[in-house]
Amino acid sequence: MKILFVCLGNICRSPTAEGVFRAIAAQELPNLELTIDSAGTAGYHVGAPPDRRMRDAASRRGYDLSHLRARVVEPEDFERFDLILAMDRQNLSTLERRAPGHVRQRVRLFLEYAPEAGVSEVPDPYYGGPNGFEYVLDLIEAAARGLCDALRTDSPGARQVNTP
Ligand code: 4NP
């Protein structure tokens, strides 16, 4: 299963989703083979590590994002990934516009996996205060757990390895 997380700059929300989901999936679905990556729809920060404020907030919860570097979504990503999860509606529509027709159903909002959050978008924390980064982490942790639950029940691979 190959999963790509997408935001605008790939320095706040989507690298956090990549790091958090990698950590939670390693615990919850240790036998499922996963490729996890992230990218941005805009190229302003290509090659940069995640924003320091985001890295610090993630690190306080035990997630190390320091090795990640920003990149943009490439046309090949639409063929390569099984699931492409956008952080907000703006990035969802950018992806839907760029995706070839046959893969458009692989593009979804990440917060579909956290219905209890009561919101459908992970808000852009870039120009906000420090609480924005904590809220981003709360939403992403909830959706990462929900995505693990969905993979556990929906993925034939996951069902196979969990069957005694
Ligand atoms: P991200 O946040 O999409 O979560 O990485 C942003 C980072 C940078 C900018 C906007 C959003 N920017 O305008 O530079």
PDB file of C-alpha atoms and ligand atoms in Angstrom:
ATOM      1  CA  MET A   1       0.000   0.000   0.000  1.00  0.00           C
ATOM      2  CA  LYS A   2       1.503   3.319  -1.055  1.00  0.00           C
ATOM      3  CA  ILE A   3       0.192   6.523   0.514  1.00  0.00           C
ATOM      4  CA  LEU A   4       1.074  10.124  -0.361  1.00  0.00           C
ATOM      5  CA  PHE A   5       0.140  13.069   1.892  1.00  0.00           C
ATOM      6  CA  VAL A   6      -0.229  16.436   0.167  1.00  0.00           C
ATOM      7  CA  CYS A   7      -0.431  20.058   1.354  1.00  0.00           C
ATOM      8  CA  LEU A   8       0.631  23.341  -0.243  1.00  0.00           C
ATOM      9  CA  GLY A   9       4.277  23.856   0.752  1.00  0.00           C
ATOM     10  CA  ASN A  10       5.231  20.370   2.061  1.00  0.00           C
ATOM     11  CA  ILE A  11       6.884  21.995   5.077  1.00  0.00           C
ATOM     12  CA  CYS A  12       4.091  21.933   7.707  1.00  0.00           C
ATOM     13  CA  ARG A  13       1.077  19.663   7.374  1.00  0.00           C
ATOM     14  CA  SER A  14       1.980  16.903   4.913  1.00  0.00           C
ATOM     15  CA  PRO A  15       5.474  16.099   6.287  1.00  0.00           C
ATOM     16  CA  THR A  16       3.826  15.934   9.719  1.00  0.00           C
ATOM     17  CA  ALA A  17       1.218  13.524   8.358  1.00  0.00           C
ATOM     18  CA  GLU A  18       4.031  11.465   6.827  1.00  0.00           C
ATOM     19  CA  GLY A  19       6.009  11.275  10.091  1.00  0.00           C
ATOM     20  CA  VAL A  20       3.024  10.760  12.386  1.00  0.00           C
ATOM     21  CA  PHE A  21       1.366   8.139  10.180  1.00  0.00           C
ATOM     22  CA  ARG A  22       4.686   6.290   9.785  1.00  0.00           C
ATOM     23  CA  ALA A  23       5.089   6.105  13.574  1.00  0.00           C
ATOM     24  CA  ILE A  24       1.469   5.138  14.330  1.00  0.00           C
ATOM     25  CA  ALA A  25       1.259   2.595  11.485  1.00  0.00           C
ATOM     26  CA  ALA A  26       4.520   0.974  12.626  1.00  0.00           C
ATOM     27  CA  GLN A  27       2.845   0.329  15.983  1.00  0.00           C
ATOM     28  CA  GLU A  28      -0.666  -0.506  14.822  1.00  0.00           C
ATOM     29  CA  LEU A  29       0.023  -2.350  11.560  1.00  0.00           C
ATOM     30  CA  PRO A  30       3.541  -3.729  11.950  1.00  0.00           C
ATOM     31  CA  ASN A  31       3.005  -6.426   9.314  1.00  0.00           C
ATOM     32  CA  LEU A  32       1.559  -4.256   6.569  1.00  0.00           C
ATOM     33  CA  GLU A  33       4.032  -3.179   3.930  1.00  0.00           C
ATOM     34  CA  LEU A  34       3.592   0.570   3.472  1.00  0.00           C
ATOM     35  CA  THR A  35       5.272   3.217   1.363  1.00  0.00           C
ATOM     36  CA  ILE A  36       4.618   6.617   2.938  1.00  0.00           C
ATOM     37  CA  ASP A  37       5.632   9.941   1.404  1.00  0.00           C
ATOM     38  CA  SER A  38       4.541  13.568   1.230  1.00  0.00           C
ATOM     39  CA  ALA A  39       4.661  16.397  -1.301  1.00  0.00           C
ATOM     40  CA  GLY A  40       3.337  19.900  -1.936  1.00  0.00           C
ATOM     41  CA  THR A  41       1.210  21.303  -4.741  1.00  0.00           C
ATOM     42  CA  ALA A  42       3.433  24.432  -4.755  1.00  0.00           C
ATOM     43  CA  GLY A  43       7.199  24.534  -5.083  1.00  0.00           C
ATOM     44  CA  TYR A  44       8.140  27.534  -2.867  1.00  0.00           C
ATOM     45  CA  HIS A  45      10.088  25.449  -0.364  1.00  0.00           C
ATOM     46  CA  VAL A  46      11.539  22.588  -2.437  1.00  0.00           C
ATOM     47  CA  GLY A  47      14.532  20.994  -0.679  1.00  0.00           C
ATOM     48  CA  ALA A  48      13.742  22.630   2.675  1.00  0.00           C
ATOM     49  CA  PRO A  49      13.204  20.701   5.921  1.00  0.00           C
ATOM     50  CA  PRO A  50       9.852  21.066   7.697  1.00  0.00           C
ATOM     51  CA  ASP A  51       9.185  24.459   9.314  1.00  0.00           C
ATOM     52  CA  ARG A  52      11.060  24.742  12.646  1.00  0.00           C
ATOM     53  CA  ARG A  53       7.844  25.480  14.588  1.00  0.00           C
ATOM     54  CA  MET A  54       6.254  22.330  13.158  1.00  0.00           C
ATOM     55  CA  ARG A  55       9.361  20.223  13.822  1.00  0.00           C
ATOM     56  CA  ASP A  56       9.530  21.438  17.420  1.00  0.00           C
ATOM     57  CA  ALA A  57       5.848  20.761  18.094  1.00  0.00           C
ATOM     58  CA  ALA A  58       6.117  17.287  16.510  1.00  0.00           C
ATOM     59  CA  SER A  59       9.296  16.527  18.429  1.00  0.00           C
ATOM     60  CA  ARG A  60       7.550  17.310  21.731  1.00  0.00           C
ATOM     61  CA  ARG A  61       5.138  14.475  20.880  1.00  0.00           C
ATOM     62  CA  GLY A  62       7.954  12.119  19.900  1.00  0.00           C
ATOM     63  CA  TYR A  63       7.947  12.512  16.100  1.00  0.00           C
ATOM     64  CA  ASP A  64      11.238  13.351  14.385  1.00  0.00           C
ATOM     65  CA  LEU A  65      10.640  15.212  11.099  1.00  0.00           C
ATOM     66  CA  SER A  66      14.169  16.593  10.721  1.00  0.00           C
ATOM     67  CA  HIS A  67      15.261  14.262   7.889  1.00  0.00           C
ATOM     68  CA  LEU A  68      12.342  15.167   5.582  1.00  0.00           C
ATOM     69  CA  ARG A  69      12.797  17.559   2.627  1.00  0.00           C
ATOM     70  CA  ALA A  70      10.080  19.333   0.652  1.00  0.00           C
ATOM     71  CA  ARG A  71       9.235  18.288  -2.888  1.00  0.00           C
ATOM     72  CA  VAL A  72       6.397  18.986  -5.306  1.00  0.00           C
ATOM     73  CA  VAL A  73       3.779  16.522  -6.544  1.00  0.00           C
ATOM     74  CA  GLU A  74       4.998  14.976  -9.823  1.00  0.00           C
ATOM     75  CA  PRO A  75       2.801  13.472 -12.571  1.00  0.00           C
ATOM     76  CA  GLU A  76       4.272  10.006 -11.763  1.00  0.00           C
ATOM     77  CA  ASP A  77       2.911  10.244  -8.202  1.00  0.00           C
ATOM     78  CA  PHE A  78      -0.605   9.711  -9.554  1.00  0.00           C
ATOM     79  CA  GLU A  79       0.431   6.336 -10.983  1.00  0.00           C
ATOM     80  CA  ARG A  80       2.698   5.314  -8.123  1.00  0.00           C
ATOM     81  CA  PHE A  81       0.469   5.876  -5.065  1.00  0.00           C
ATOM     82  CA  ASP A  82      -2.696   3.949  -4.147  1.00  0.00           C
ATOM     83  CA  LEU A  83      -4.035   6.749  -1.963  1.00  0.00           C
ATOM     84  CA  ILE A  84      -3.317  10.479  -2.234  1.00  0.00           C
ATOM     85  CA  LEU A  85      -4.560  12.362   0.819  1.00  0.00           C
ATOM     86  CA  ALA A  86      -4.994  16.136   0.696  1.00  0.00           C
ATOM     87  CA  MET A  87      -4.899  18.295   3.829  1.00  0.00           C
ATOM     88  CA  ASP A  88      -7.537  20.761   2.614  1.00  0.00           C
ATOM     89  CA  ARG A  89     -10.068  21.384  -0.144  1.00  0.00           C
ATOM     90  CA  GLN A  90      -7.829  23.768  -2.050  1.00  0.00           C
ATOM     91  CA  ASN A  91      -5.132  21.110  -2.416  1.00  0.00           C
ATOM     92  CA  LEU A  92      -7.769  18.451  -3.098  1.00  0.00           C
ATOM     93  CA  SER A  93      -9.084  20.417  -6.076  1.00  0.00           C
ATOM     94  CA  THR A  94      -5.556  21.111  -7.357  1.00  0.00           C
ATOM     95  CA  LEU A  95      -4.852  17.373  -7.227  1.00  0.00           C
ATOM     96  CA  GLU A  96      -8.188  16.490  -8.856  1.00  0.00           C
ATOM     97  CA  ARG A  97      -7.405  18.893 -11.698  1.00  0.00           C
ATOM     98  CA  ARG A  98      -3.961  17.386 -12.223  1.00  0.00           C
ATOM     99  CA  ALA A  99      -4.861  13.719 -11.758  1.00  0.00           C
ATOM    100  CA  PRO A 100      -5.577  11.608 -14.826  1.00  0.00           C
ATOM    101  CA  GLY A 101      -9.223  10.467 -14.869  1.00  0.00           C
ATOM    102  CA  HIS A 102      -8.542   6.836 -14.025  1.00  0.00           C
ATOM    103  CA  VAL A 103      -6.814   7.671 -10.731  1.00  0.00           C
ATOM    104  CA  ARG A 104      -9.067  10.489  -9.515  1.00  0.00           C
ATOM    105  CA  GLN A 105     -10.819   8.235  -6.989  1.00  0.00           C
ATOM    106  CA  ARG A 106      -7.494   7.710  -5.207  1.00  0.00           C
ATOM    107  CA  VAL A 107      -7.465  11.384  -4.235  1.00  0.00           C
ATOM    108  CA  ARG A 108      -9.280  12.152  -0.958  1.00  0.00           C
ATOM    109  CA  LEU A 109      -9.316  14.446   2.047  1.00  0.00           C
ATOM    110  CA  PHE A 110      -7.173  13.051   4.884  1.00  0.00           C
ATOM    111  CA  LEU A 111      -9.727  14.061   7.527  1.00  0.00           C
ATOM    112  CA  GLU A 112     -12.276  11.648   6.041  1.00  0.00           C
ATOM    113  CA  TYR A 113     -10.492   9.267   8.402  1.00  0.00           C
ATOM    114  CA  ALA A 114     -11.243  11.402  11.478  1.00  0.00           C
ATOM    115  CA  PRO A 115     -15.019  12.029  11.307  1.00  0.00           C
ATOM    116  CA  GLU A 116     -15.076  12.646  15.078  1.00  0.00           C
ATOM    117  CA  ALA A 117     -12.880  15.748  14.585  1.00  0.00           C
ATOM    118  CA  GLY A 118     -15.893  17.652  13.247  1.00  0.00           C
ATOM    119  CA  VAL A 119     -13.851  19.416  10.546  1.00  0.00           C
ATOM    120  CA  SER A 120     -12.859  18.291   7.070  1.00  0.00           C
ATOM    121  CA  GLU A 121      -9.635  20.271   6.587  1.00  0.00           C
ATOM    122  CA  VAL A 122      -6.283  20.513   8.366  1.00  0.00           C
ATOM    123  CA  PRO A 123      -5.869  24.318   8.511  1.00  0.00           C
ATOM    124  CA  ASP A 124      -2.677  25.911   7.219  1.00  0.00           C
ATOM    125  CA  PRO A 125      -0.666  26.835  10.360  1.00  0.00           C
ATOM    126  CA  TYR A 126       2.043  28.793   8.523  1.00  0.00           C
ATOM    127  CA  TYR A 127       0.856  32.320   9.342  1.00  0.00           C
ATOM    128  CA  GLY A 128      -0.846  31.497  12.644  1.00  0.00           C
ATOM    129  CA  GLY A 129       0.316  31.211  16.241  1.00  0.00           C
ATOM    130  CA  PRO A 130       1.871  28.210  18.020  1.00  0.00           C
ATOM    131  CA  ASN A 131      -1.526  26.710  18.928  1.00  0.00           C
ATOM    132  CA  GLY A 132      -2.073  26.146  15.224  1.00  0.00           C
ATOM    133  CA  PHE A 133       0.731  23.604  15.191  1.00  0.00           C
ATOM    134  CA  GLU A 134      -0.715  21.718  18.168  1.00  0.00           C
ATOM    135  CA  TYR A 135      -4.122  21.632  16.495  1.00  0.00           C
ATOM    136  CA  VAL A 136      -2.552  20.338  13.263  1.00  0.00           C
ATOM    137  CA  LEU A 137      -0.934  17.540  15.297  1.00  0.00           C
ATOM    138  CA  ASP A 138      -4.223  16.707  17.065  1.00  0.00           C
ATOM    139  CA  LEU A 139      -6.062  16.392  13.747  1.00  0.00           C
ATOM    140  CA  ILE A 140      -3.281  14.451  12.055  1.00  0.00           C
ATOM    141  CA  GLU A 141      -2.910  11.978  14.945  1.00  0.00           C
ATOM    142  CA  ALA A 142      -6.684  11.327  14.885  1.00  0.00           C
ATOM    143  CA  ALA A 143      -6.762  10.793  11.110  1.00  0.00           C
ATOM    144  CA  ALA A 144      -3.626   8.621  11.211  1.00  0.00           C
ATOM    145  CA  ARG A 145      -5.359   6.318  13.701  1.00  0.00           C
ATOM    146  CA  GLY A 146      -8.526   6.289  11.576  1.00  0.00           C
ATOM    147  CA  LEU A 147      -6.519   5.456   8.468  1.00  0.00           C
ATOM    148  CA  CYS A 148      -4.880   2.550  10.315  1.00  0.00           C
ATOM    149  CA  ASP A 149      -8.343   1.268  11.276  1.00  0.00           C
ATOM    150  CA  ALA A 150      -9.501   1.530   7.649  1.00  0.00           C
ATOM    151  CA  LEU A 151      -6.433  -0.292   6.368  1.00  0.00           C
ATOM    152  CA  ARG A 152      -6.864  -2.995   8.979  1.00  0.00           C
ATOM    153  CA  THR A 153     -10.446  -3.685   7.862  1.00  0.00           C
ATOM    154  CA  ASP A 154     -10.294  -2.845   4.140  1.00  0.00           C
ATOM    155  CA  SER A 155      -6.896  -4.001   2.977  1.00  0.00           C
ATOM    156  CA  PRO A 156      -6.750  -7.649   1.945  1.00  0.00           C
ATOM    157  CA  GLY A 157      -3.034  -7.589   2.761  1.00  0.00           C
ATOM    158  CA  ALA A 158      -3.691  -6.427   6.319  1.00  0.00           C
ATOM    159  CA  ARG A 159      -6.445  -8.985   6.877  1.00  0.00           C
ATOM    160  CA  GLN A 160      -4.181 -11.778   5.701  1.00  0.00           C
ATOM    161  CA  VAL A 161      -1.306 -10.961   8.021  1.00  0.00           C
ATOM    162  CA  ASN A 162      -3.609 -10.392  11.011  1.00  0.00           C
ATOM    163  CA  THR A 163      -5.331 -13.759  10.622  1.00  0.00           C
ATOM    164  CA  PRO A 164      -3.832 -16.276  13.067  1.00  0.00           C
TER     165      PRO A 164
HETATM  166  P1  4NP B   1       1.971  23.645   4.384  1.00  0.00           P
HETATM  167  O1  4NP B   1       2.070  25.146   4.954  1.00  0.00           O
HETATM  168  O2  4NP B   1       1.162  23.706   3.119  1.00  0.00           O
HETATM  169  O3  4NP B   1       1.265  22.926   5.489  1.00  0.00           O
HETATM  170  O4  4NP B   1       3.390  23.173   4.174  1.00  0.00           O
HETATM  171  C1  4NP B   1       2.526  26.222   4.197  1.00  0.00           C
HETATM  172  C2  4NP B   1       3.863  26.474   4.079  1.00  0.00           C
HETATM  173  C3  4NP B   1       4.309  27.562   3.368  1.00  0.00           C
HETATM  174  C4  4NP B   1       3.391  28.408   2.768  1.00  0.00           C
HETATM  175  C5  4NP B   1       2.046  28.154   2.854  1.00  0.00           C
HETATM  176  C6  4NP B   1       1.608  27.052   3.570  1.00  0.00           C
HETATM  177  N1  4NP B   1       3.846  29.533   2.050  1.00  0.00           N
HETATM  178  O5  4NP B   1       2.995  30.305   1.567  1.00  0.00           O
HETATM  179  O6  4NP B   1       5.064  29.737   1.909  1.00  0.00           O
END
